[in-house]
């Protein structure tokens, strides 16, 4: 009984379909957890446990702040979590599908802007002395989304440094510009047409990187922030028109907004 209750745990007003999605995702996560424990993959076990904790966030936030989360938004949130950890990291969808990481970061920008928009919109509805303009709400939503995007990159960097993961994906490049490559002080050195790189360790091991030089995540980070920006702009534009006109034309925005609880 306790297991069934945990498997179906969701927000208070979640539909039957949402609960089914929770059960499916949690069962898959439990299977992954068992397999990673069996293979003694400590870091991957931590990722699965983190996923199970993140699945609790919608219910916790709803009860803590007395809000309502639409079914579509809740499904998108938990699907986003599942896609980034279970599918992306553990099943290597990031490697198999080059657009997977880009798509998730774009969606993150869109969703985070929606959360920011909802928060400001709810506050604005309850204010009598000051009314925020639609453009202010849109800009604040955009800034909130970009802040979340930066915090995500901080999380990836921390995981790479402390858990020895590779969340900030490497990339092979054929040119490098750096002051460390120049014989003159304060001058940028340029190396082009790099064919391969040899890494020599202190214990006399040589590791060859074929195809060029190994970028250690900078390009991936900047690409992630750029597509996060696109998602944030996309939602902020529609959010602006929605708050300015309340037109039925932009009613779909309400599927990605939280509301005051009953």
Coordinates of C-alpha atoms in Angstrom, one line a residue:
X1 CA 0.0 0.0 0.0
X2 CA 2.8 2.4 0.9
X3 CA 4.6 1.5 -2.3
X4 CA 1.5 2.2 -4.4
X5 CA 0.9 5.5 -2.7
X6 CA 4.5 6.5 -3.3
X7 CA 4.4 5.4 -7.0
X8 CA 1.3 7.5 -7.6
X9 CA 2.3 10.5 -5.6
X10 CA 1.6 13.7 -7.5
X11 CA 0.0 17.1 -7.0
X12 CA -3.5 17.1 -5.3
X13 CA -5.5 17.9 -8.4
X14 CA -3.5 15.7 -10.9
X15 CA -5.5 13.7 -13.3
X16 CA -5.4 9.9 -13.6
X17 CA -3.2 10.2 -16.7
X18 CA -0.6 12.2 -14.8
X19 CA -0.5 9.6 -12.0
X20 CA 0.1 6.9 -14.6
X21 CA 3.0 8.9 -16.0
X22 CA 4.5 9.1 -12.5
X23 CA 4.1 5.4 -12.0
X24 CA 5.8 4.6 -15.3
X25 CA 8.7 7.0 -14.7
X26 CA 9.3 5.8 -11.1
X27 CA 9.2 2.1 -12.1
X28 CA 11.8 2.7 -14.8
X29 CA 13.9 4.7 -12.3
X30 CA 13.7 1.9 -9.8
X31 CA 14.8 -0.7 -12.4
X32 CA 17.7 1.6 -13.3
X33 CA 18.6 2.0 -9.7
X34 CA 18.7 -1.8 -9.2
X35 CA 20.9 -2.3 -12.2
X36 CA 23.3 0.5 -11.2
X37 CA 23.6 -0.9 -7.7
X38 CA 24.3 -4.3 -9.1
X39 CA 27.0 -2.9 -11.4
X40 CA 28.4 -0.9 -8.4
X41 CA 28.2 2.4 -10.3
X42 CA 28.1 4.8 -7.4
X43 CA 27.8 8.0 -9.4
X44 CA 25.0 6.7 -11.6
X45 CA 23.2 5.5 -8.5
X46 CA 23.3 9.1 -7.2
X47 CA 21.8 10.3 -10.4
X48 CA 18.9 7.9 -10.1
X49 CA 18.3 8.9 -6.5
X50 CA 18.4 12.5 -7.5
X51 CA 15.8 11.8 -10.2
X52 CA 13.4 10.2 -7.7
X53 CA 13.8 13.2 -5.4
X54 CA 13.2 15.7 -8.2
X55 CA 10.0 13.9 -9.0
X56 CA 8.7 15.0 -5.6
X57 CA 9.2 18.7 -6.4
X58 CA 5.8 19.5 -8.0
X59 CA 3.9 18.1 -5.0
X60 CA 6.2 19.8 -2.5
X61 CA 5.9 23.1 -4.2
X62 CA 2.1 22.9 -4.5
X63 CA 1.6 22.1 -0.8
X64 CA 4.3 24.6 0.4
X65 CA 3.1 27.6 -1.6
X66 CA -0.6 26.7 -1.9
X67 CA -0.7 26.8 -5.7
X68 CA -2.2 24.7 -8.4
X69 CA -0.1 23.2 -11.2
X70 CA -1.9 22.4 -14.5
X71 CA -1.7 18.8 -15.7
X72 CA 0.2 19.7 -18.9
X73 CA 2.8 21.6 -17.0
X74 CA 3.3 18.8 -14.4
X75 CA 3.7 16.2 -17.2
X76 CA 6.2 18.5 -19.0
X77 CA 8.2 19.0 -15.8
X78 CA 8.5 15.4 -14.8
X79 CA 9.1 14.4 -18.4
X80 CA 11.9 17.0 -18.6
X81 CA 13.5 15.5 -15.4
X82 CA 13.2 12.0 -16.8
X83 CA 14.6 12.9 -20.2
X84 CA 17.6 14.8 -18.8
X85 CA 18.7 12.2 -16.2
X86 CA 17.4 8.7 -17.0
X87 CA 17.4 9.1 -20.7
X88 CA 20.1 11.8 -21.2
X89 CA 22.8 10.8 -18.7
X90 CA 22.2 7.2 -17.9
X91 CA 20.9 6.0 -21.3
X92 CA 23.3 8.3 -23.2
X93 CA 20.7 10.0 -25.3
X94 CA 23.0 13.0 -25.2
X95 CA 25.5 10.9 -27.2
X96 CA 23.1 9.1 -29.5
X97 CA 21.0 12.1 -30.4
X98 CA 22.9 15.4 -30.8
X99 CA 19.8 17.5 -30.6
X100 CA 18.7 16.0 -27.2
X101 CA 20.7 18.3 -25.0
X102 CA 19.8 21.3 -27.2
X103 CA 16.1 20.5 -27.0
X104 CA 16.1 20.1 -23.3
X105 CA 17.9 23.4 -22.6
X106 CA 15.5 25.2 -25.0
X107 CA 12.6 23.7 -23.1
X108 CA 14.2 24.6 -19.8
X109 CA 14.4 28.3 -20.9
X110 CA 10.7 28.1 -21.9
X111 CA 9.5 26.5 -18.6
X112 CA 11.7 28.6 -16.4
X113 CA 10.2 31.8 -18.0
X114 CA 6.8 30.3 -17.4
X115 CA 7.5 29.9 -13.7
X116 CA 8.9 33.4 -13.5
X117 CA 5.9 34.8 -15.4
X118 CA 3.4 32.9 -13.2
X119 CA 5.1 34.2 -10.0
X120 CA 5.1 37.8 -11.1
X121 CA 1.6 37.6 -12.6
X122 CA 0.2 36.2 -9.4
X123 CA 1.8 39.0 -7.3
X124 CA 0.6 41.6 -9.8
X125 CA -3.0 40.4 -9.5
X126 CA -3.0 40.8 -5.8
X127 CA -1.4 44.3 -5.8
X128 CA -3.6 47.4 -5.6
X129 CA -1.2 50.3 -5.1
X130 CA 1.2 49.2 -7.9
X131 CA 0.4 47.6 -11.2
X132 CA 3.3 46.1 -13.2
X133 CA 3.2 46.7 -16.9
X134 CA 3.2 43.7 -19.3
X135 CA 6.6 44.6 -20.6
X136 CA 8.0 44.6 -17.1
X137 CA 6.5 41.2 -16.4
X138 CA 7.9 39.8 -19.6
X139 CA 11.4 41.2 -19.0
X140 CA 11.4 39.8 -15.4
X141 CA 10.3 36.4 -16.7
X142 CA 13.1 36.4 -19.2
X143 CA 15.7 37.4 -16.5
X144 CA 14.4 34.7 -14.2
X145 CA 14.7 32.1 -16.9
X146 CA 18.3 33.1 -17.7
X147 CA 19.2 32.9 -14.0
X148 CA 17.8 29.4 -13.8
X149 CA 19.9 28.5 -16.9
X150 CA 23.1 29.9 -15.3
X151 CA 22.3 27.9 -12.1
X152 CA 21.9 24.8 -14.2
X153 CA 25.4 25.3 -15.7
X154 CA 26.7 25.8 -12.2
X155 CA 25.2 22.5 -11.2
X156 CA 26.7 20.7 -14.2
X157 CA 30.1 22.2 -13.4
X158 CA 29.9 21.1 -9.8
X159 CA 28.9 17.6 -10.8
X160 CA 31.8 17.4 -13.2
X161 CA 34.3 18.6 -10.5
X162 CA 33.0 16.6 -7.5
X163 CA 31.3 13.5 -9.0
X164 CA 33.7 13.1 -12.0
X165 CA 30.8 13.2 -14.5
X166 CA 30.8 14.7 -18.0
X167 CA 27.7 16.9 -17.9
X168 CA 29.4 19.8 -19.6
X169 CA 30.0 17.8 -22.8
X170 CA 33.4 17.9 -24.5
X171 CA 33.9 18.7 -28.1
X172 CA 36.7 18.2 -30.6
X173 CA 37.9 21.5 -32.1
X174 CA 40.6 22.1 -34.7
X175 CA 41.8 25.5 -33.5
X176 CA 42.7 27.1 -30.2
X177 CA 43.4 30.7 -29.3
X178 CA 45.1 31.3 -25.9
X179 CA 47.8 33.5 -24.3
X180 CA 49.3 30.3 -23.0
X181 CA 50.3 29.3 -26.5
X182 CA 52.2 32.5 -27.2
X183 CA 55.9 33.2 -26.6
X184 CA 55.2 36.9 -26.0
X185 CA 53.5 38.2 -22.9
X186 CA 49.9 39.4 -23.2
X187 CA 49.7 38.1 -26.7
X188 CA 47.2 35.6 -27.9
X189 CA 48.7 32.6 -29.6
X190 CA 46.8 30.8 -32.4
X191 CA 47.0 27.1 -33.3
X192 CA 45.0 26.0 -36.4
X193 CA 44.4 22.8 -38.3
X194 CA 44.9 20.6 -35.2
X195 CA 44.9 16.9 -36.3
X196 CA 45.2 15.2 -32.9
X197 CA 46.3 15.9 -29.4
X198 CA 48.5 13.8 -27.1
X199 CA 47.9 13.9 -23.4
X200 CA 51.0 12.8 -21.4
X201 CA 50.3 11.9 -17.7
X202 CA 52.7 11.9 -14.8
X203 CA 52.7 8.1 -14.7
X204 CA 53.9 8.1 -18.3
X205 CA 50.7 7.3 -20.0
X206 CA 49.9 8.7 -23.4
X207 CA 46.3 9.4 -24.4
X208 CA 45.6 10.4 -28.0
X209 CA 42.6 12.6 -28.9
X210 CA 42.0 12.0 -32.5
X211 CA 40.6 14.7 -34.8
X212 CA 41.8 17.8 -33.0
X213 CA 42.0 19.4 -29.5
X214 CA 39.6 18.5 -26.7
X215 CA 37.5 21.4 -25.6
X216 CA 36.4 20.7 -22.0
X217 CA 32.9 22.0 -22.1
X218 CA 33.1 25.7 -22.9
X219 CA 31.3 25.4 -26.2
X220 CA 28.6 23.2 -24.7
X221 CA 28.0 25.6 -21.9
X222 CA 27.7 28.6 -24.2
X223 CA 25.4 26.7 -26.6
X224 CA 23.2 25.7 -23.7
X225 CA 22.9 29.2 -22.5
X226 CA 22.1 30.4 -26.0
X227 CA 19.2 28.0 -26.6
X228 CA 18.0 28.7 -23.0
X229 CA 17.8 32.3 -24.2
X230 CA 15.8 31.3 -27.2
X231 CA 13.3 29.4 -25.0
X232 CA 13.1 32.3 -22.6
X233 CA 12.5 34.9 -25.3
X234 CA 9.8 32.7 -26.9
X235 CA 7.7 32.4 -23.7
X236 CA 8.3 36.0 -22.7
X237 CA 6.9 37.3 -26.0
X238 CA 3.7 35.3 -25.7
X239 CA 3.6 36.1 -22.0
X240 CA 3.7 39.8 -22.9
X241 CA 0.8 39.6 -25.3
X242 CA -1.2 37.4 -22.9
X243 CA -0.8 39.8 -20.0
X244 CA -1.4 42.9 -22.2
X245 CA -4.6 41.6 -23.9
X246 CA -5.8 38.4 -22.2
X247 CA -6.8 37.4 -25.7
X248 CA -8.0 33.8 -26.3
X249 CA -5.4 33.7 -29.0
X250 CA -2.7 33.3 -26.3
X251 CA -4.8 31.1 -24.0
X252 CA -2.4 28.2 -24.4
X253 CA 0.0 30.1 -22.1
X254 CA -2.2 29.2 -19.2
X255 CA -1.2 25.5 -19.6
X256 CA 2.3 26.5 -18.4
X257 CA 1.3 28.8 -15.6
X258 CA 0.7 28.0 -11.9
X259 CA -2.4 29.4 -10.1
X260 CA -3.4 30.2 -6.5
X261 CA -4.7 27.2 -4.7
X262 CA -8.3 26.9 -3.6

